[in-house]
Amino acid sequence: MALASLIANVALIVTGAAVRLTDSGLGCPTWPKCTDGSYTTTQAMGVHGVIEFGNRLLTFVLAAIAIACFLIALLDRPRRRRQVRLSALVLLGIPGQGVVGGITVLTHLNPWVVGLHFLLSMALIVAAYALWRSTAEGDGTPVRLVPAPLRHLTALMVLSSAAVVVLGVIVTGSGPHSGDNGAKRNGLDQANISQAHADLVFLLVGLTAALYFAFRAVDAPGPARAALTLLVIELAQGLIGFVQYFTHLPVALVAAHMLGAALVWTGTLAVLWSIRERPIEATPDAPATDEPTPAQQPVPATSA
């Protein structure tokens, strides 16, 4: 269920892109209703209403999965408080995200509010990813798997990845795909902001490549695999970004780039999680003991 929650939050980014790229951002022109007289789309709203309302319905799917995760964490024995907190965080984030989505409609797709809507989805991915990873690890004190300089380099890579995402949102706000033909843009020069975004991408790729070779040098295979996976995703995402820019932002490539942004961010989290592990703590049902196991019992001496 935690993995389903993560996948659904990534899917929300893709469906949100579909709304924007089909000019369906105001397919439901008000919120929380779809129209002044109906909570659902009407025939008069046409295909744009169907697309926008369909995206709203996905929020209920996310909420149902999040409720299931929270109940499972709450009823599990022994109860793991970290999983309860993480599942509650995901659950509370979904209505918050819905409210921001409503504000985007009420502000007629203000590009800064639309950008905040996207960034909140990225924040939800962090919580959903943490919940998913918690299902395969314990709650003990984290054990560091790489030296301090590589942990610092990893932190710098994560900050660079976050900066790439934020600047990508600003680039989107300056581009032609506003979600509705009459929606405003942020007024920034698209060429200049795109160049700054590309520069940050180069930095991110360089840091990720450096991490891969550094992890291999200190014999950390798990982190090295995570860094290599992220590097491949980044290169594919960068290729899509360059092609879409020089082909004047075709809808299909922009949608692929939106999915790629979510995958780059998820891959970034995978690298961050890979540099430590959390052991399973002893529980009341399986108390820790200092008694030697049968295999550790001393072998009695035998007489000659």
CSV table of C-alpha atoms in Angstrom, one decimal:
chain,number,residue,atom,x,y,z
A,1,MET,CA,0.0,0.0,0.0
A,2,ALA,CA,2.9,2.4,0.7
A,3,LEU,CA,4.3,1.7,-2.8
A,4,ALA,CA,0.8,2.3,-4.3
A,5,SER,CA,0.7,5.6,-2.5
A,6,LEU,CA,4.1,6.6,-3.9
A,7,ILE,CA,3.1,5.6,-7.5
A,8,ALA,CA,-0.3,7.4,-7.2
A,9,ASN,CA,1.4,10.6,-6.1
A,10,VAL,CA,3.7,10.4,-9.1
A,11,ALA,CA,0.7,9.7,-11.3
A,12,LEU,CA,-1.0,12.9,-10.0
A,13,ILE,CA,1.9,14.9,-11.5
A,14,VAL,CA,1.3,13.2,-14.9
A,15,THR,CA,-2.5,13.8,-14.8
A,16,GLY,CA,-1.9,17.4,-13.7
A,17,ALA,CA,0.4,17.8,-16.7
A,18,ALA,CA,-2.4,16.4,-18.9
A,19,VAL,CA,-4.8,19.1,-17.6
A,20,ARG,CA,-2.3,21.9,-18.3
A,21,LEU,CA,-1.2,20.6,-21.7
A,22,THR,CA,-4.7,20.2,-23.0
A,23,ASP,CA,-5.8,23.7,-21.9
A,24,SER,CA,-8.2,22.1,-19.4
A,25,GLY,CA,-7.1,24.0,-16.4
A,26,LEU,CA,-10.4,25.8,-16.2
A,27,GLY,CA,-12.4,22.9,-17.5
A,28,CYS,CA,-14.1,23.1,-14.1
A,29,PRO,CA,-14.2,26.9,-13.7
A,30,THR,CA,-14.8,27.0,-10.0
A,31,TRP,CA,-14.0,25.1,-6.8
A,32,PRO,CA,-14.9,23.0,-4.8
A,33,LYS,CA,-17.8,22.6,-7.2
A,34,CYS,CA,-17.0,22.0,-10.9
A,35,THR,CA,-19.6,24.6,-12.0
A,36,ASP,CA,-21.8,26.9,-10.0
A,37,GLY,CA,-24.6,24.4,-10.1
A,38,SER,CA,-22.8,21.0,-10.1
A,39,TYR,CA,-20.1,19.2,-8.2
A,40,THR,CA,-19.4,17.1,-11.3
A,41,THR,CA,-18.7,18.1,-14.9
A,42,THR,CA,-21.5,18.7,-17.2
A,43,GLN,CA,-22.0,18.1,-20.9
A,44,ALA,CA,-21.7,21.8,-21.5
A,45,MET,CA,-18.1,21.7,-20.2
A,46,GLY,CA,-17.1,19.3,-22.9
A,47,VAL,CA,-13.8,17.3,-23.0
A,48,HIS,CA,-12.0,20.0,-20.9
A,49,GLY,CA,-14.4,19.5,-18.1
A,50,VAL,CA,-14.0,15.7,-18.3
A,51,ILE,CA,-10.2,16.0,-18.1
A,52,GLU,CA,-10.1,18.5,-15.2
A,53,PHE,CA,-12.8,16.6,-13.2
A,54,GLY,CA,-10.9,13.4,-13.8
A,55,ASN,CA,-7.8,14.9,-12.3
A,56,ARG,CA,-9.9,16.0,-9.3
A,57,LEU,CA,-11.2,12.4,-8.9
A,58,LEU,CA,-7.7,11.1,-8.6
A,59,THR,CA,-7.4,13.0,-5.4
A,60,PHE,CA,-10.0,10.7,-3.9
A,61,VAL,CA,-8.0,7.7,-5.1
A,62,LEU,CA,-4.9,9.1,-3.3
A,63,ALA,CA,-6.9,9.7,-0.2
A,64,ALA,CA,-8.3,6.2,-0.1
A,65,ILE,CA,-4.8,4.7,-0.4
A,66,ALA,CA,-3.5,7.1,2.2
A,67,ILE,CA,-6.3,6.2,4.6
A,68,ALA,CA,-5.6,2.5,4.1
A,69,CYS,CA,-1.9,3.1,4.8
A,70,PHE,CA,-2.7,5.0,8.0
A,71,LEU,CA,-5.1,2.3,9.3
A,72,ILE,CA,-2.6,-0.5,8.5
A,73,ALA,CA,0.1,1.5,10.4
A,74,LEU,CA,-2.2,2.1,13.3
A,75,LEU,CA,-3.4,-1.5,13.6
A,76,ASP,CA,-0.1,-3.2,13.0
A,77,ARG,CA,1.5,-4.9,15.9
A,78,PRO,CA,4.0,-4.0,17.2
A,79,ARG,CA,2.9,-0.5,16.3
A,80,ARG,CA,5.7,1.5,14.7
A,81,ARG,CA,5.2,5.2,15.6
A,82,ARG,CA,7.4,6.4,12.7
A,83,GLN,CA,5.1,4.7,10.2
A,84,VAL,CA,2.0,6.1,11.9
A,85,ARG,CA,3.5,9.6,11.7
A,86,LEU,CA,4.6,9.2,8.0
A,87,SER,CA,1.2,7.8,6.9
A,88,ALA,CA,-0.6,10.6,8.8
A,89,LEU,CA,1.6,13.1,7.0
A,90,VAL,CA,0.8,11.7,3.6
A,91,LEU,CA,-2.9,11.6,4.5
A,92,LEU,CA,-3.0,15.2,5.8
A,93,GLY,CA,-1.0,16.5,2.8
A,94,ILE,CA,-3.7,15.3,0.3
A,95,PRO,CA,-6.5,17.6,1.3
A,96,GLY,CA,-3.9,20.4,1.6
A,97,GLN,CA,-2.9,19.7,-1.9
A,98,GLY,CA,-6.5,19.7,-3.0
A,99,VAL,CA,-7.1,23.2,-1.4
A,100,VAL,CA,-4.0,24.6,-3.3
A,101,GLY,CA,-5.4,23.1,-6.5
A,102,GLY,CA,-8.7,24.9,-5.8
A,103,ILE,CA,-6.8,28.2,-5.3
A,104,THR,CA,-5.2,27.7,-8.7
A,105,VAL,CA,-8.6,27.6,-10.3
A,106,LEU,CA,-10.0,30.5,-8.3
A,107,THR,CA,-6.9,32.6,-9.3
A,108,HIS,CA,-7.4,31.7,-12.9
A,109,LEU,CA,-4.2,29.6,-13.1
A,110,ASN,CA,-1.8,32.1,-11.6
A,111,PRO,CA,1.6,30.6,-12.6
A,112,TRP,CA,3.1,31.0,-9.1
A,113,VAL,CA,0.2,29.2,-7.5
A,114,VAL,CA,0.3,26.5,-10.2
A,115,GLY,CA,4.0,26.1,-9.4
A,116,LEU,CA,3.3,25.8,-5.7
A,117,HIS,CA,0.7,23.1,-6.5
A,118,PHE,CA,3.5,21.1,-8.3
A,119,LEU,CA,6.0,21.6,-5.5
A,120,LEU,CA,3.5,20.3,-2.9
A,121,SER,CA,3.2,17.2,-5.0
A,122,MET,CA,7.0,16.8,-4.8
A,123,ALA,CA,6.8,17.2,-1.0
A,124,LEU,CA,4.2,14.5,-0.9
A,125,ILE,CA,6.5,12.2,-2.8
A,126,VAL,CA,9.1,12.7,-0.1
A,127,ALA,CA,6.7,11.6,2.6
A,128,ALA,CA,5.3,8.7,0.5
A,129,TYR,CA,8.8,7.5,-0.3
A,130,ALA,CA,9.9,7.7,3.3
A,131,LEU,CA,6.8,5.6,4.2
A,132,TRP,CA,7.6,3.0,1.6
A,133,ARG,CA,11.2,2.7,2.6
A,134,SER,CA,10.2,2.3,6.2
A,135,THR,CA,8.5,-1.0,5.3
A,136,ALA,CA,11.9,-2.6,4.5
A,137,GLU,CA,13.9,-1.2,7.4
A,138,GLY,CA,13.8,-0.9,11.2
A,139,ASP,CA,13.5,2.0,13.5
A,140,GLY,CA,16.9,1.8,15.1
A,141,THR,CA,19.5,4.5,15.0
A,142,PRO,CA,20.6,5.1,11.4
A,143,VAL,CA,24.0,3.5,10.6
A,144,ARG,CA,26.1,5.5,8.2
A,145,LEU,CA,27.5,3.5,5.3
A,146,VAL,CA,29.8,6.1,3.7
A,147,PRO,CA,32.3,8.6,5.1
A,148,ALA,CA,31.4,12.1,6.1
A,149,PRO,CA,32.7,13.9,3.0
A,150,LEU,CA,30.5,11.7,0.8
A,151,ARG,CA,27.5,12.4,3.0
A,152,HIS,CA,28.2,16.1,2.5
A,153,LEU,CA,28.5,15.6,-1.3
A,154,THR,CA,25.2,13.7,-1.2
A,155,ALA,CA,23.5,16.6,0.6
A,156,LEU,CA,24.8,19.0,-2.0
A,157,MET,CA,23.5,16.8,-4.8
A,158,VAL,CA,20.0,16.7,-3.1
A,159,LEU,CA,20.0,20.5,-2.8
A,160,SER,CA,21.0,20.8,-6.5
A,161,SER,CA,18.2,18.4,-7.5
A,162,ALA,CA,15.7,20.5,-5.5
A,163,ALA,CA,16.9,23.7,-7.1
A,164,VAL,CA,16.6,22.1,-10.6
A,165,VAL,CA,12.9,21.2,-9.8
A,166,VAL,CA,12.1,24.7,-8.4
A,167,LEU,CA,13.7,26.4,-11.4
A,168,GLY,CA,12.0,24.0,-13.8
A,169,VAL,CA,8.7,25.2,-12.3
A,170,ILE,CA,9.6,28.8,-13.0
A,171,VAL,CA,10.6,27.9,-16.6
A,172,THR,CA,7.2,26.3,-17.0
A,173,GLY,CA,5.5,29.4,-15.7
A,174,SER,CA,7.2,31.4,-18.4
A,175,GLY,CA,6.3,29.0,-21.2
A,176,PRO,CA,3.3,28.8,-23.5
A,177,HIS,CA,1.5,25.9,-21.8
A,178,SER,CA,-0.5,27.8,-19.3
A,179,GLY,CA,-3.5,25.4,-18.8
A,180,ASP,CA,-5.9,27.8,-20.5
A,181,ASN,CA,-5.6,30.2,-23.4
A,182,GLY,CA,-6.3,33.2,-21.3
A,183,ALA,CA,-4.1,32.4,-18.3
A,184,LYS,CA,-1.3,34.8,-17.4
A,185,ARG,CA,2.4,33.9,-17.5
A,186,ASN,CA,5.0,35.0,-14.9
A,187,GLY,CA,6.6,37.5,-17.3
A,188,LEU,CA,10.2,36.2,-17.1
A,189,ASP,CA,12.3,35.8,-20.2
A,190,GLN,CA,12.0,32.2,-21.1
A,191,ALA,CA,15.4,31.9,-22.8
A,192,ASN,CA,17.3,33.3,-19.8
A,193,ILE,CA,15.5,31.2,-17.2
A,194,SER,CA,15.8,28.1,-19.4
A,195,GLN,CA,19.6,28.7,-19.6
A,196,ALA,CA,19.8,29.0,-15.8
A,197,HIS,CA,17.8,25.8,-15.5
A,198,ALA,CA,20.1,24.0,-17.9
A,199,ASP,CA,23.2,25.2,-16.0
A,200,LEU,CA,21.8,23.7,-12.8
A,201,VAL,CA,21.1,20.4,-14.6
A,202,PHE,CA,24.8,20.3,-15.7
A,203,LEU,CA,25.8,20.8,-12.0
A,204,LEU,CA,23.4,18.1,-10.9
A,205,VAL,CA,24.7,15.6,-13.5
A,206,GLY,CA,28.3,16.3,-12.5
A,207,LEU,CA,27.6,15.9,-8.8
A,208,THR,CA,25.8,12.6,-9.4
A,209,ALA,CA,28.6,11.2,-11.6
A,210,ALA,CA,31.1,12.3,-8.9
A,211,LEU,CA,29.0,10.4,-6.3
A,212,TYR,CA,28.9,7.3,-8.4
A,213,PHE,CA,32.7,7.1,-8.7
A,214,ALA,CA,33.3,8.1,-5.1
A,215,PHE,CA,30.9,5.4,-3.8
A,216,ARG,CA,32.7,2.8,-5.9
A,217,ALA,CA,36.1,4.1,-4.6
A,218,VAL,CA,35.0,3.5,-0.9
A,219,ASP,CA,33.4,0.1,-1.8
A,220,ALA,CA,29.7,1.2,-1.2
A,221,PRO,CA,27.9,-0.9,-3.8
A,222,GLY,CA,24.3,0.0,-2.7
A,223,PRO,CA,24.9,3.8,-2.9
A,224,ALA,CA,26.8,3.4,-6.2
A,225,ARG,CA,23.9,1.6,-7.8
A,226,ALA,CA,21.5,4.2,-6.6
A,227,ALA,CA,23.7,7.0,-8.0
A,228,LEU,CA,24.1,5.2,-11.3
A,229,THR,CA,20.3,4.8,-11.6
A,230,LEU,CA,19.8,8.5,-10.9
A,231,LEU,CA,22.5,9.4,-13.4
A,232,VAL,CA,20.8,7.4,-16.2
A,233,ILE,CA,17.4,9.1,-15.3
A,234,GLU,CA,19.1,12.5,-15.4
A,235,LEU,CA,20.7,12.0,-18.8
A,236,ALA,CA,17.4,10.8,-20.2
A,237,GLN,CA,15.5,13.7,-18.7
A,238,GLY,CA,18.2,16.2,-19.9
A,239,LEU,CA,17.9,14.8,-23.5
A,240,ILE,CA,14.1,15.2,-23.4
A,241,GLY,CA,14.5,18.7,-22.0
A,242,PHE,CA,16.9,19.8,-24.8
A,243,VAL,CA,14.8,18.2,-27.6
A,244,GLN,CA,11.5,19.8,-26.3
A,245,TYR,CA,13.2,23.2,-26.1
A,246,PHE,CA,14.5,23.2,-29.6
A,247,THR,CA,11.3,21.7,-31.1
A,248,HIS,CA,9.2,24.4,-29.5
A,249,LEU,CA,7.7,22.4,-26.6
A,250,PRO,CA,5.5,19.7,-28.2
A,251,VAL,CA,2.9,18.5,-25.8
A,252,ALA,CA,4.0,14.8,-25.7
A,253,LEU,CA,7.6,15.7,-24.8
A,254,VAL,CA,6.5,18.2,-22.2
A,255,ALA,CA,4.4,15.5,-20.6
A,256,ALA,CA,7.4,13.1,-20.6
A,257,HIS,CA,9.5,15.8,-19.1
A,258,MET,CA,7.0,16.2,-16.2
A,259,LEU,CA,7.1,12.5,-15.5
A,260,GLY,CA,10.9,12.7,-15.7
A,261,ALA,CA,11.0,15.4,-13.1
A,262,ALA,CA,9.1,13.2,-10.7
A,263,LEU,CA,11.5,10.3,-11.4
A,264,VAL,CA,14.6,12.4,-11.0
A,265,TRP,CA,13.3,13.6,-7.6
A,266,THR,CA,12.4,10.0,-6.6
A,267,GLY,CA,15.9,8.8,-7.7
A,268,THR,CA,17.4,11.6,-5.7
A,269,LEU,CA,15.6,10.4,-2.6
A,270,ALA,CA,16.9,6.8,-3.4
A,271,VAL,CA,20.5,8.0,-3.3
A,272,LEU,CA,19.9,9.9,0.0
A,273,TRP,CA,18.3,6.8,1.6
A,274,SER,CA,21.1,4.5,0.3
A,275,ILE,CA,23.9,6.1,2.3
A,276,ARG,CA,22.5,4.8,5.6
A,277,GLU,CA,20.5,1.9,7.0
A,278,ARG,CA,18.2,1.6,10.0
A,279,PRO,CA,18.5,-1.7,11.9
A,280,ILE,CA,15.5,-3.5,13.4
A,281,GLU,CA,15.1,-2.7,17.1
A,282,ALA,CA,14.4,-5.4,19.6
A,283,THR,CA,10.6,-5.7,20.3
A,284,PRO,CA,8.9,-7.0,23.4
A,285,ASP,CA,8.1,-10.2,21.4
A,286,ALA,CA,11.7,-10.6,20.5
A,287,PRO,CA,13.9,-9.1,23.3
A,288,ALA,CA,17.5,-8.4,22.8
A,289,THR,CA,19.8,-10.7,24.7
A,290,ASP,CA,23.5,-11.1,25.4
A,291,GLU,CA,23.3,-14.8,25.7
A,292,PRO,CA,25.3,-16.7,23.1
A,293,THR,CA,23.4,-18.6,20.4
A,294,PRO,CA,23.9,-22.3,20.1
A,295,ALA,CA,26.5,-21.8,17.4
A,296,GLN,CA,28.4,-19.5,19.7
A,297,GLN,CA,28.4,-21.8,22.7
A,298,PRO,CA,31.9,-23.0,23.7
A,299,VAL,CA,32.6,-26.6,22.7
A,300,PRO,CA,33.4,-28.6,25.9
A,301,ALA,CA,36.9,-30.0,26.1
A,302,THR,CA,37.1,-33.8,25.7
A,303,SER,CA,39.5,-36.0,27.6
A,304,ALA,CA,42.4,-37.5,25.8
